[in-house]
JSON list of C-alpha atoms in Angstrom, two decimals:
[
{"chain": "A", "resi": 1, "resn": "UNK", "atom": "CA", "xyz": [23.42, -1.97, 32.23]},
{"chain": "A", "resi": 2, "resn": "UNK", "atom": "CA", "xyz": [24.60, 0.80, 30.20]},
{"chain": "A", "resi": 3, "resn": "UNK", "atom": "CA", "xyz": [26.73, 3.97, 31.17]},
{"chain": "A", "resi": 4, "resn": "UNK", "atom": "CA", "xyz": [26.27, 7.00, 28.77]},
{"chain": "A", "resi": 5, "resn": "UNK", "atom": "CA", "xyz": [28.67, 10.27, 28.31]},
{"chain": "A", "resi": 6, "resn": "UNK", "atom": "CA", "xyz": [27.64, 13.64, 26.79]},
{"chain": "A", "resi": 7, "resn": "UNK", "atom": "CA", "xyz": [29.72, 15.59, 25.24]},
{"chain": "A", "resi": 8, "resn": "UNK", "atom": "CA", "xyz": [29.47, 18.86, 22.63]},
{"chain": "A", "resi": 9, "resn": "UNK", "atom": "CA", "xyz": [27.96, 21.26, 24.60]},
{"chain": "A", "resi": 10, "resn": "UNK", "atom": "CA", "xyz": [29.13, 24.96, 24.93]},
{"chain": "A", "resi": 11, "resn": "UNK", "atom": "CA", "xyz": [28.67, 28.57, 24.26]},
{"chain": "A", "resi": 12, "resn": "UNK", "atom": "CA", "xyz": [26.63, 29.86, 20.70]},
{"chain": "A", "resi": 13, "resn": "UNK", "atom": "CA", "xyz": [25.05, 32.77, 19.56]},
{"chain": "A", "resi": 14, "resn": "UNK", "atom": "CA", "xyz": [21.63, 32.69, 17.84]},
{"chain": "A", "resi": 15, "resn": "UNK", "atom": "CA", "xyz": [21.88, 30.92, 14.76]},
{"chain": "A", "resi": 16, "resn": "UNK", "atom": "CA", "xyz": [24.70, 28.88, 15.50]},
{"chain": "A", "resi": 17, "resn": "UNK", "atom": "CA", "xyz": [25.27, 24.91, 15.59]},
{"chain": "A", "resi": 18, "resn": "UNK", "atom": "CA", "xyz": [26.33, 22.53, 18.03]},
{"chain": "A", "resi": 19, "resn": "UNK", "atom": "CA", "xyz": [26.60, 18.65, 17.95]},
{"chain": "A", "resi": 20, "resn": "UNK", "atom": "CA", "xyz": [25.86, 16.57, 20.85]},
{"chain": "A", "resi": 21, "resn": "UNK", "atom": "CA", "xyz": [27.26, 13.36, 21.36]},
{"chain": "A", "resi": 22, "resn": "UNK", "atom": "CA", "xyz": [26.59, 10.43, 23.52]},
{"chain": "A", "resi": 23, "resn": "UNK", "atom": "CA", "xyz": [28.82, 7.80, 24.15]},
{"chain": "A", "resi": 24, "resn": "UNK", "atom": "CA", "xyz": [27.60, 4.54, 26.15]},
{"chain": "A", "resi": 25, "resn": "UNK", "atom": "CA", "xyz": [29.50, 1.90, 27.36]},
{"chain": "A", "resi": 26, "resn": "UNK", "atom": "CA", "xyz": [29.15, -2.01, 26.83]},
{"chain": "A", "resi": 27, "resn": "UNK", "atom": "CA", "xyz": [28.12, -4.57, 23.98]},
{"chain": "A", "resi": 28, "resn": "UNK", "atom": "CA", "xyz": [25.04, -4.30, 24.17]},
{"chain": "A", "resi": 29, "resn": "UNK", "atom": "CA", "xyz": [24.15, -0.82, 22.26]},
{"chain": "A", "resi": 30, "resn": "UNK", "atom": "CA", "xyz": [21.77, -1.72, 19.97]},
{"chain": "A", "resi": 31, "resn": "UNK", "atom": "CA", "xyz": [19.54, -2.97, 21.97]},
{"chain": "A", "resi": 32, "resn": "UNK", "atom": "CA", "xyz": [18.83, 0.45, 23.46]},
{"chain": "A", "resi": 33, "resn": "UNK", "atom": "CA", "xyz": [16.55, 2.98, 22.04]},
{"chain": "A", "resi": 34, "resn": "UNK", "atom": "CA", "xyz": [17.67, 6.07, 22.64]},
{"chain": "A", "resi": 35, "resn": "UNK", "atom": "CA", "xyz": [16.82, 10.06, 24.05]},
{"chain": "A", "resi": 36, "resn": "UNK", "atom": "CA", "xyz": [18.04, 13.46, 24.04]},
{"chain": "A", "resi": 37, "resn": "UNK", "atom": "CA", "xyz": [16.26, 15.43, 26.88]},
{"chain": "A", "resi": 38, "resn": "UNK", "atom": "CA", "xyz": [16.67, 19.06, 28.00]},
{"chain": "A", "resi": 39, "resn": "UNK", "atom": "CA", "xyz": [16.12, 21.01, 31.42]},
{"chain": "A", "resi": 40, "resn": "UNK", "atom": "CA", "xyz": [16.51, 24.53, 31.26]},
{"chain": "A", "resi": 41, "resn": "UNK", "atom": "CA", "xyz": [16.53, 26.42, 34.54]},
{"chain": "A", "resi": 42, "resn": "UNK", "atom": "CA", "xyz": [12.66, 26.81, 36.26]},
{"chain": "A", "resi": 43, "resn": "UNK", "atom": "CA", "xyz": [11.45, 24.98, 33.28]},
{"chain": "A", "resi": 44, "resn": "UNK", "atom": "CA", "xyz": [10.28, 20.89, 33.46]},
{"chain": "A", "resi": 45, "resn": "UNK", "atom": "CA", "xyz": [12.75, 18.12, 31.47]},
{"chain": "A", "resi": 46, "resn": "UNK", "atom": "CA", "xyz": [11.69, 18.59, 27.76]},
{"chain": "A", "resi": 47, "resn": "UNK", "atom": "CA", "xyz": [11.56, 15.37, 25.27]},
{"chain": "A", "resi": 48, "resn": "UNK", "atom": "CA", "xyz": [13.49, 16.62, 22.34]},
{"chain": "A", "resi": 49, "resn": "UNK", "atom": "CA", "xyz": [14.42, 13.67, 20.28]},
{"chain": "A", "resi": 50, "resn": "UNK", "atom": "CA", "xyz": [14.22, 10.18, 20.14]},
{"chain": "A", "resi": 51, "resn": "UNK", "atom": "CA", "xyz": [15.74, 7.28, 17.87]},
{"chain": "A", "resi": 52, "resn": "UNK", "atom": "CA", "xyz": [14.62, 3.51, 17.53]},
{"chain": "A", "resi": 53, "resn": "UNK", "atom": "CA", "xyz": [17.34, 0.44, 18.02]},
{"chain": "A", "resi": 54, "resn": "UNK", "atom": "CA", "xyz": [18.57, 0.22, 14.31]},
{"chain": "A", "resi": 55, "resn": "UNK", "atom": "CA", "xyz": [17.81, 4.19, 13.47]},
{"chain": "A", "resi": 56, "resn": "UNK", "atom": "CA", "xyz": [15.50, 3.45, 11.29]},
{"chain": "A", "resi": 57, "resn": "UNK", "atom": "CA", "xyz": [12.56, 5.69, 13.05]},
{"chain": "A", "resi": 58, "resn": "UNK", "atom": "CA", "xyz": [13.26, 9.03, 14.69]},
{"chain": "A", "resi": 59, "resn": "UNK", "atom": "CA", "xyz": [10.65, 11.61, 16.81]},
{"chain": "A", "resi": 60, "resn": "UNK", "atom": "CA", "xyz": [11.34, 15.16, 17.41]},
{"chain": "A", "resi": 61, "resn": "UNK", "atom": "CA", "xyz": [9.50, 17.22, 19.22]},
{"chain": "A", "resi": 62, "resn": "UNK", "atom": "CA", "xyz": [7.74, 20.00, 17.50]},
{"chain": "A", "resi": 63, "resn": "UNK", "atom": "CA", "xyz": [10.22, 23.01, 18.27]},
{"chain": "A", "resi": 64, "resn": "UNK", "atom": "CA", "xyz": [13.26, 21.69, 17.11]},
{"chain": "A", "resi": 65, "resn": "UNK", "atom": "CA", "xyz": [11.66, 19.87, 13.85]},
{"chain": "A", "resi": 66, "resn": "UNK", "atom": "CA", "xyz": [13.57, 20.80, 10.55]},
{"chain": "A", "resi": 67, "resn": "UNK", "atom": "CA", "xyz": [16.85, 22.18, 13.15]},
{"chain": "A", "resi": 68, "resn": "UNK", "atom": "CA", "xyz": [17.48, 19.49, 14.97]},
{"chain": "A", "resi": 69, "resn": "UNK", "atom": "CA", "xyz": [18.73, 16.04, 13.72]},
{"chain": "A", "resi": 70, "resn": "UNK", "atom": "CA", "xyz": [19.35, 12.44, 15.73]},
{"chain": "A", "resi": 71, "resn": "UNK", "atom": "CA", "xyz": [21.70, 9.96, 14.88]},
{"chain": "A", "resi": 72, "resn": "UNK", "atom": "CA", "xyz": [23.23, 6.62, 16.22]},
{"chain": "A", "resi": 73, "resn": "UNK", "atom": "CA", "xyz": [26.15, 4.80, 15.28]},
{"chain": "A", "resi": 74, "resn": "UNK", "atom": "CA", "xyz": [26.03, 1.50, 16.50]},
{"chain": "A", "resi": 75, "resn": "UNK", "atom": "CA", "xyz": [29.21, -0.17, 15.66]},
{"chain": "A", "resi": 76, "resn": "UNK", "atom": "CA", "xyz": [30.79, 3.02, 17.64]},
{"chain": "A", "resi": 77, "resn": "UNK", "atom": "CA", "xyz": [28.13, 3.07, 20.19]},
{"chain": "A", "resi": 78, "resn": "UNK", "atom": "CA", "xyz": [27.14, 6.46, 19.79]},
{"chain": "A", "resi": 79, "resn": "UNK", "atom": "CA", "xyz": [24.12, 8.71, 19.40]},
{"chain": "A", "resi": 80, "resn": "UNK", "atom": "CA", "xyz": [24.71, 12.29, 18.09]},
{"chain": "A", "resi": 81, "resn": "UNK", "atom": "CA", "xyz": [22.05, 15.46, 18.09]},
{"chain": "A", "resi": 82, "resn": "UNK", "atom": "CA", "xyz": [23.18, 17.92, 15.31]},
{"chain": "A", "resi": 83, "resn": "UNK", "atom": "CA", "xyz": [21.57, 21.33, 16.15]},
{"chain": "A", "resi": 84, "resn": "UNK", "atom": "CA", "xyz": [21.04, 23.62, 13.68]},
{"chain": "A", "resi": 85, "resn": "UNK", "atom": "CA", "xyz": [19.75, 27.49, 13.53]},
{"chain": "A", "resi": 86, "resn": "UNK", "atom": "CA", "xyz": [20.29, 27.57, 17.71]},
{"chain": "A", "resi": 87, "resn": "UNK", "atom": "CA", "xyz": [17.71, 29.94, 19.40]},
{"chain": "A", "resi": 88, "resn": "UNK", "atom": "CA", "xyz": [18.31, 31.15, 23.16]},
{"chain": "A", "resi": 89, "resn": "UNK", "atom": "CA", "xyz": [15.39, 29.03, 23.99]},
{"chain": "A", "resi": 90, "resn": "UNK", "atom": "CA", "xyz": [17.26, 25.73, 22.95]},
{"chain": "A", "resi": 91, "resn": "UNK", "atom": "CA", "xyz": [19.26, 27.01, 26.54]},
{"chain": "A", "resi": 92, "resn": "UNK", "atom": "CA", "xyz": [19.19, 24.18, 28.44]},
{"chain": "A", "resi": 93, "resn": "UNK", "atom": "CA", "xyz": [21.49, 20.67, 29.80]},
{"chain": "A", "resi": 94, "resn": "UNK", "atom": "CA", "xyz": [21.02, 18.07, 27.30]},
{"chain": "A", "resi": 95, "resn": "UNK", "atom": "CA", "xyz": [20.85, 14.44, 28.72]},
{"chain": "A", "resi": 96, "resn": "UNK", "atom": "CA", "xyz": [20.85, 11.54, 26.37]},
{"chain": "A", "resi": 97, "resn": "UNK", "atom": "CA", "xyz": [19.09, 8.60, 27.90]},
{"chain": "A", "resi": 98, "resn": "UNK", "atom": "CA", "xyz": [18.76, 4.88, 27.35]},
{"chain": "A", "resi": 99, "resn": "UNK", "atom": "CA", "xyz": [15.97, 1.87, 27.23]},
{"chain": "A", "resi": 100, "resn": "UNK", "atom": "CA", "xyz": [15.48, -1.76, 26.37]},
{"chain": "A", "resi": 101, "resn": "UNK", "atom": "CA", "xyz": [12.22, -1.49, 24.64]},
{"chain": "A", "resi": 102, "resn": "UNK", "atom": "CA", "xyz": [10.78, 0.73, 21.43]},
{"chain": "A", "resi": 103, "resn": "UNK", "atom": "CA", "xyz": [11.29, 4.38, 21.18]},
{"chain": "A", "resi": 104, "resn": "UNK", "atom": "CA", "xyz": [9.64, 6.50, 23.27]},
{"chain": "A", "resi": 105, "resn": "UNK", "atom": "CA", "xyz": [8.86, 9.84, 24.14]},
{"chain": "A", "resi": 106, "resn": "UNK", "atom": "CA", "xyz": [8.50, 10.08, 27.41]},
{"chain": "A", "resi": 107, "resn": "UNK", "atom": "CA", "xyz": [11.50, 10.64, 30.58]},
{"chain": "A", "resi": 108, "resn": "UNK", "atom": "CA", "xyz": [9.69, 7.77, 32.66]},
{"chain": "A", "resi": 109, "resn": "UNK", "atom": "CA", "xyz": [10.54, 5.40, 30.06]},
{"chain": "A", "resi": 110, "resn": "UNK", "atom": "CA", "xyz": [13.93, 5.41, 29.84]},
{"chain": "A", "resi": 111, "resn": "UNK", "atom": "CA", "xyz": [16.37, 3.31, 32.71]},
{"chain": "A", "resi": 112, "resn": "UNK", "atom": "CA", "xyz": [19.66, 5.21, 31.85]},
{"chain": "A", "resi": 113, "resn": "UNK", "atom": "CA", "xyz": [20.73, 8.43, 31.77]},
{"chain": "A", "resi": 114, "resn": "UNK", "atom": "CA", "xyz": [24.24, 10.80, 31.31]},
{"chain": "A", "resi": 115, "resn": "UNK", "atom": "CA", "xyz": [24.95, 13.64, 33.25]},
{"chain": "A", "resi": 116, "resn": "UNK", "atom": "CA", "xyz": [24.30, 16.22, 31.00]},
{"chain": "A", "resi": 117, "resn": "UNK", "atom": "CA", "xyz": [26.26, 18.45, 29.03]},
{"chain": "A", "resi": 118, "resn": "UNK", "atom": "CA", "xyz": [25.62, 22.46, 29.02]},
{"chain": "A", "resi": 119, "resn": "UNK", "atom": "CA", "xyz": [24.31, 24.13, 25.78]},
{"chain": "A", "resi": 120, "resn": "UNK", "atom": "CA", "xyz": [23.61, 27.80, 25.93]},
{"chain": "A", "resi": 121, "resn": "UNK", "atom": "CA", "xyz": [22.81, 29.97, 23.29]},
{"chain": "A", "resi": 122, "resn": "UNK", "atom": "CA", "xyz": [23.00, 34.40, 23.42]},
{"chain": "A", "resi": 123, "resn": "UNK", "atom": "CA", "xyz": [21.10, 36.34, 21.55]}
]
């Protein structure tokens, strides 16, 4: 079992950067691909990005290609989402997320999840 703990959110304007981080607990890191997933108010949880075990493969999803980049650490059992060029559309709580298996795209594969941390962006 894994715990995981967002952190980097806040306040932007347009054009801005933020970094999200994700800390989980336990020895067992790299054996967990990894997720960053947004819901933004009325709107359905959004894949964003995705990273295999050793971070060798990534996914994005198409709207945050070329701004957005995902990142793991796994001696310091961390996964990071650098966000560049913020739009008020990137508005949302970002949830990393954790699973035992290869990368994937989609919220029903993933076993773990964080809380969330708050990432809002004015115009």
């Amino acid at each position: 079992q894994v715990q995981l703990i967002e952190s980097g959110g806040g306040l932007v304007q347009a054009g801005g950067s933020l970094r999200l981080s994700c800390a989980a607990s336990g020895r067992t890191f790299s054996t967990y691909a990894m997720g960053w997933f947004r819901l933004a108010p009325g709107k359905a949880r959004e894949f964003v990005a995705a990273i295999s075990r050793s971070g060798g493969i990534t996914y994005y999803t198409d709207s945050v290609k070329g701004r957005f980049t995902i990142s793991r650490d796994n001696a310091k059992n961390t996964v990071n989402l650098q966000m560049n060029s913020l739009k008020p559309e990137d508005t949302a709580v970002y949830h990393c997320a954790a699973q035992q298996s290869v990368v994937a795209l989609t919220a029903t594969r993933y076993d773990y999840w964080g809380q969330g941390t708050q990432v809002t962006v004015s115009s």
